[in-house]
Structures are given as C-alpha cells and as structure tokens.
GROMACS .gro file of C-alpha atoms in nm:
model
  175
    1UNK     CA    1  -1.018   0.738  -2.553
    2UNK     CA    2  -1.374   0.776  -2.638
    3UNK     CA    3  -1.584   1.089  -2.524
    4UNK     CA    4  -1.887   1.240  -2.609
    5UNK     CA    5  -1.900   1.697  -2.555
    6UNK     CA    6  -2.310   1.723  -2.456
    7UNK     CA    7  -2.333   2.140  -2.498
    8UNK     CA    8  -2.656   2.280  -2.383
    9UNK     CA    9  -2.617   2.681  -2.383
   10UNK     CA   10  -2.356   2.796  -2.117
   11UNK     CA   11  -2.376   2.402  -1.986
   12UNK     CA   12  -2.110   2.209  -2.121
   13UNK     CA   13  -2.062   1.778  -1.996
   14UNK     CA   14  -1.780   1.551  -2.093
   15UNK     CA   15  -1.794   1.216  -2.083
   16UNK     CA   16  -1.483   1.015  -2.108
   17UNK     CA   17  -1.384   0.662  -2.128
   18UNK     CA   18  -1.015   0.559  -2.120
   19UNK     CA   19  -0.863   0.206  -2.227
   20UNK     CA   20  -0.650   0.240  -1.944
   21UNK     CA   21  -0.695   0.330  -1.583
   22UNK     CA   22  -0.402   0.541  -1.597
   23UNK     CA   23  -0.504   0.744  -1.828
   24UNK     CA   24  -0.797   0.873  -1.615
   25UNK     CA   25  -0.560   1.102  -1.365
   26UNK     CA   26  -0.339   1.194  -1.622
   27UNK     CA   27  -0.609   1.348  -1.802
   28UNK     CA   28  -0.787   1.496  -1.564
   29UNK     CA   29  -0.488   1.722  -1.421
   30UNK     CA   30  -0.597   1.931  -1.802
   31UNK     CA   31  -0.909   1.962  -1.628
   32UNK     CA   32  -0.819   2.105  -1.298
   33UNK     CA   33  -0.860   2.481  -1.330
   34UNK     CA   34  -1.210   2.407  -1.493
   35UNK     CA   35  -1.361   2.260  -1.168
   36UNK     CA   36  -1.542   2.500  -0.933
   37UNK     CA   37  -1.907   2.574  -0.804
   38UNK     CA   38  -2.068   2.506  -1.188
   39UNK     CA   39  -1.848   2.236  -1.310
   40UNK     CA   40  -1.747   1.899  -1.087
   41UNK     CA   41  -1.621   1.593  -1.178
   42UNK     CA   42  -1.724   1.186  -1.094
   43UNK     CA   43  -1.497   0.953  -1.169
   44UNK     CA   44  -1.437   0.531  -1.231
   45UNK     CA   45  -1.152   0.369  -1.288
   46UNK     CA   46  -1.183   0.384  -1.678
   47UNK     CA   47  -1.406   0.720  -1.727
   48UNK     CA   48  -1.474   1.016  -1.609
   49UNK     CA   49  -1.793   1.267  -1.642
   50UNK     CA   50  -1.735   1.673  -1.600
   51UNK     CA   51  -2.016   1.917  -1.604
   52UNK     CA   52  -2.278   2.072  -1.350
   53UNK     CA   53  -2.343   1.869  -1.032
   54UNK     CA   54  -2.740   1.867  -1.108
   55UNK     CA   55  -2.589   1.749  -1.484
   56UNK     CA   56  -2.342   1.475  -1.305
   57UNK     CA   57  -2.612   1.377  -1.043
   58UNK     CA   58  -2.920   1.252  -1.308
   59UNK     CA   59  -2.642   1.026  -1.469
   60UNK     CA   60  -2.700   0.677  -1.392
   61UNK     CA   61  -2.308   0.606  -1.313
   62UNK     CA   62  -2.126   0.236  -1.289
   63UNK     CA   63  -2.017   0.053  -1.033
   64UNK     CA   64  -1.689   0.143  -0.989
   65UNK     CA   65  -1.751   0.487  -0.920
   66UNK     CA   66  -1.472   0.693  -0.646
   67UNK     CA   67  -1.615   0.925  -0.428
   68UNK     CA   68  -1.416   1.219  -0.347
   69UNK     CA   69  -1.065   1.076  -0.531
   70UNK     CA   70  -0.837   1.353  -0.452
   71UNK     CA   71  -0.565   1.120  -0.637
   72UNK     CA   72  -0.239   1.329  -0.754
   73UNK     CA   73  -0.284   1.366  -1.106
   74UNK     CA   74   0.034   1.108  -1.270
   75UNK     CA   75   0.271   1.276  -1.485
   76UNK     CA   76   0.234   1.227  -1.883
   77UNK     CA   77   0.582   1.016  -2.036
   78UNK     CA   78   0.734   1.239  -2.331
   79UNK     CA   79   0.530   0.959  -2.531
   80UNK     CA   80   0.175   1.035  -2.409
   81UNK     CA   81   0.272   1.394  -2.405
   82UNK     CA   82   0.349   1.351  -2.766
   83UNK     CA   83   0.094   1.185  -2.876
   84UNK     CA   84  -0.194   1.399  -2.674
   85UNK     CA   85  -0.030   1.707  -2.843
   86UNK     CA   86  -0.045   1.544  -3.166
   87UNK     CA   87  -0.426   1.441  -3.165
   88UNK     CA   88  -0.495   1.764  -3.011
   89UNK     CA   89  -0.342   1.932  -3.367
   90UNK     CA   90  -0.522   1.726  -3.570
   91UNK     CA   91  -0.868   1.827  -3.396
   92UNK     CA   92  -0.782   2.192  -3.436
   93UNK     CA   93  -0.634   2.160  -3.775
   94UNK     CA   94  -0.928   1.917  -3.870
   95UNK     CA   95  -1.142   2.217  -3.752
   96UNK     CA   96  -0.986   2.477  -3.930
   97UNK     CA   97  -0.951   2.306  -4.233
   98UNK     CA   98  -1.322   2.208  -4.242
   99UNK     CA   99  -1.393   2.599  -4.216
  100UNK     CA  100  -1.122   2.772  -4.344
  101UNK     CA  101  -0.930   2.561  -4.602
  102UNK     CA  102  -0.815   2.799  -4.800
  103UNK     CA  103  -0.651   2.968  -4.471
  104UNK     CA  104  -0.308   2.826  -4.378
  105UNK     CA  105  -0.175   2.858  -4.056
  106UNK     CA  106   0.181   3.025  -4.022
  107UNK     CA  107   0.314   2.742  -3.811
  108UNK     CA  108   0.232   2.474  -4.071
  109UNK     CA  109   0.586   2.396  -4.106
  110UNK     CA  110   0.659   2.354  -3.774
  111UNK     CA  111   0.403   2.119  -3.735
  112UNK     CA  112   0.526   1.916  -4.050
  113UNK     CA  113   0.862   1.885  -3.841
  114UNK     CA  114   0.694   1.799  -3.539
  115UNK     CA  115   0.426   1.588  -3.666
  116UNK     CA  116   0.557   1.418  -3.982
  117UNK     CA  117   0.305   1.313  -4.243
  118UNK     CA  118  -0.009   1.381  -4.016
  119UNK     CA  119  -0.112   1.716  -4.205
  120UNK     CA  120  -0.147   1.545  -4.539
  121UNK     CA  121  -0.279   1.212  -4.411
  122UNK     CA  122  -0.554   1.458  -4.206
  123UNK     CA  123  -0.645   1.674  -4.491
  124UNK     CA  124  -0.693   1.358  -4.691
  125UNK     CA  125  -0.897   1.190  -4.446
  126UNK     CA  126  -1.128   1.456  -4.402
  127UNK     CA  127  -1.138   1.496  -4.826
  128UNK     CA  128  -1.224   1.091  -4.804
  129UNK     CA  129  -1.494   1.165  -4.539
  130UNK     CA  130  -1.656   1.504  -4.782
  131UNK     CA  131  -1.543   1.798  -4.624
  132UNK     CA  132  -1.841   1.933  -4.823
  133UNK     CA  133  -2.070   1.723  -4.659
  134UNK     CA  134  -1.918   1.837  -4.312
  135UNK     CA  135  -1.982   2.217  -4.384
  136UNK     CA  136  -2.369   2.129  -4.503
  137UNK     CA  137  -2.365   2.060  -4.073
  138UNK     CA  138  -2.574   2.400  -3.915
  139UNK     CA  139  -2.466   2.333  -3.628
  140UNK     CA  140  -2.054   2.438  -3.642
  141UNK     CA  141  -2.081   2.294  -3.298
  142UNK     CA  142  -2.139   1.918  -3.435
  143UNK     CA  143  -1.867   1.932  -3.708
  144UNK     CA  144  -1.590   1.762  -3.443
  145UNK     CA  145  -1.839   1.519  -3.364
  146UNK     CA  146  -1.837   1.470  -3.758
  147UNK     CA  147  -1.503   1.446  -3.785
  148UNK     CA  148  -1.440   1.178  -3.469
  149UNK     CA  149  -1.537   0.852  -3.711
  150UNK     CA  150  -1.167   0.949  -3.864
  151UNK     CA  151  -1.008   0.985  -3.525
  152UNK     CA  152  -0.858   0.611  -3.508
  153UNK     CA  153  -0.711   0.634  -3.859
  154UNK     CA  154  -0.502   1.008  -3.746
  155UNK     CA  155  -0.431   0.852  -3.397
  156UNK     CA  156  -0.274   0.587  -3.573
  157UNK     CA  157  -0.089   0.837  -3.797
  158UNK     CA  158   0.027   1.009  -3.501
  159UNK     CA  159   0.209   0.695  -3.344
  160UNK     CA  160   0.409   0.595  -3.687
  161UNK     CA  161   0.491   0.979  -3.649
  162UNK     CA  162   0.602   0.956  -3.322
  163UNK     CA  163   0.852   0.671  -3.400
  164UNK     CA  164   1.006   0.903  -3.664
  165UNK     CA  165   1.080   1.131  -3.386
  166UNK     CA  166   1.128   0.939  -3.091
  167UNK     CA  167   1.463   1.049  -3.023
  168UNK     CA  168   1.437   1.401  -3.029
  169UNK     CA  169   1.112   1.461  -2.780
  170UNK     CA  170   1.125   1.524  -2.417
  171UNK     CA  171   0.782   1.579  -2.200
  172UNK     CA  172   0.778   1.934  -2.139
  173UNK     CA  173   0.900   1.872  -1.769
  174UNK     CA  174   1.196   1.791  -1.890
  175UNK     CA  175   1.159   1.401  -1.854
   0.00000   0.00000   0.00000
C-alpha cells in the first residue's frame, strides 16, 4: 500500500493505492464507522480517496472509478490480519519511539512474542534514518510521513516474522 494523510484543521483526506484489488474492500470495512455527512469515500479498483465530498469532488479521479460500490467488505485471512496488525505496531511504536524513547510501553514483551525481531529491527531503522533529525520536524503531524521511506524495510520484517509464527495465529474471527 501507498497513501498519502492530507490534514487541513478538522479536514482530514486519505488517499490510498493498493497492489491488489482485493485489498481495496478489505480495507475499507476499517473505514466504515468513519463515513457520514463530512467524510465519504470514491473508490477504483486499486485506490481509494476518504475525506469531505467538496475535498473528494475537486480530485481529478481515474478511469476506473465505481460509483456507489456498496460491495461487502471481504474478510482479512489470519495472514493479512497479521501482517496489518503488525505494520500498524510498528507505526505506533515508530511514533512513540520518535517522541518518547526513553518511555517503554508495558506490553513490549508481548509484542516481542507476537512480532519477533520487528522492535529491534524498527528502533534501528529509525536510529539509521536520525531519529534526531525526525524530532527537528515542527510539525509532530509530519513525523509519520518522515518515517514512511522505512516502511518497505519493517513490512518486510514483518513477513519473515510472520513465518516464525505462522502456526500459532488465527484471524480474530476465528478463521
């Protein structure tokens, strides 16, 4: 996935971009309960953009654009659940390490067992990238954005830690 957050005061707009079609329902069932009146969503078979409709409407969309999909949302395999829970640790822990490092979270451990080797190969990536740099960044609202050029390096890390652990995870549903 690629994805850019545009935040403009109480406006936020999320543009996303998916390898695979599939991937486009799947994720957009997270998004469900954040669609109303202020926030809608347009959709192609690769991407998707979420934000206000005057927001959604100036963007000069693709082709393949769906009007109105009401598709049913597929299912995540114990896989993609995995590995969506995984990358979403490493943007929170990437966070809070950028801020906080000298704060440790009480579940650490847990997330060692869960998520072999991905705490220390983060930390070190964002260490290799100048976590000092990072925090010269005003805006605490751009230092994700900072932290995305390491994102295919930790995704990676998250598969090899998925294959240690393949055999003990089930998708939440029970799958």
């Amino acid at each position: 996935m690629r994805g850019y957050d545009c935040l403009a005061g109480a406006d936020s707009t999320f543009i996303r971009v998916y390898a695979h079609a599939a991937s486009v329902p799947q994720t957009l069932e997270d998004w469900q309960d954040t669609l109303g009146a202020d926030r809608d969503v347009v959709r192609g078979e690769n991407w998707y953009v979420i934000g206000p409709r005057t927001v959604i409407d100036a963007v000069d969309v693709p082709w393949d654009t769906i009007p109105g999909d009401e598709a049913t949302p597929t299912k995540l395999t114990a896989e993609q659940d995995y590995l969506t829970t995984c990358v979403r640790f490493v943007a929170s822990e990437g966070e809070r390490y950028v801020q906080r490092p000298g704060e440790r979270d009480g579940s650490a451990k847990q997330y060692e067992t869960i998520f072999p080797g991905v705490l220390a190969d983060l930390h070190a990536a964002i260490e290799d990238l100048g976590r000092t740099r990072i925090r010269q960044i005003a805006d605490t609202e751009r230092w994700t954005a900072a932290l995305s050029q390491i994102g295919p390096r930790l995704k990676a890390k998250c598969v090899s830690a998925y294959e240690k652990v393949r055999t003990t995870v089930r998708s939440i549903e029970g799958g």
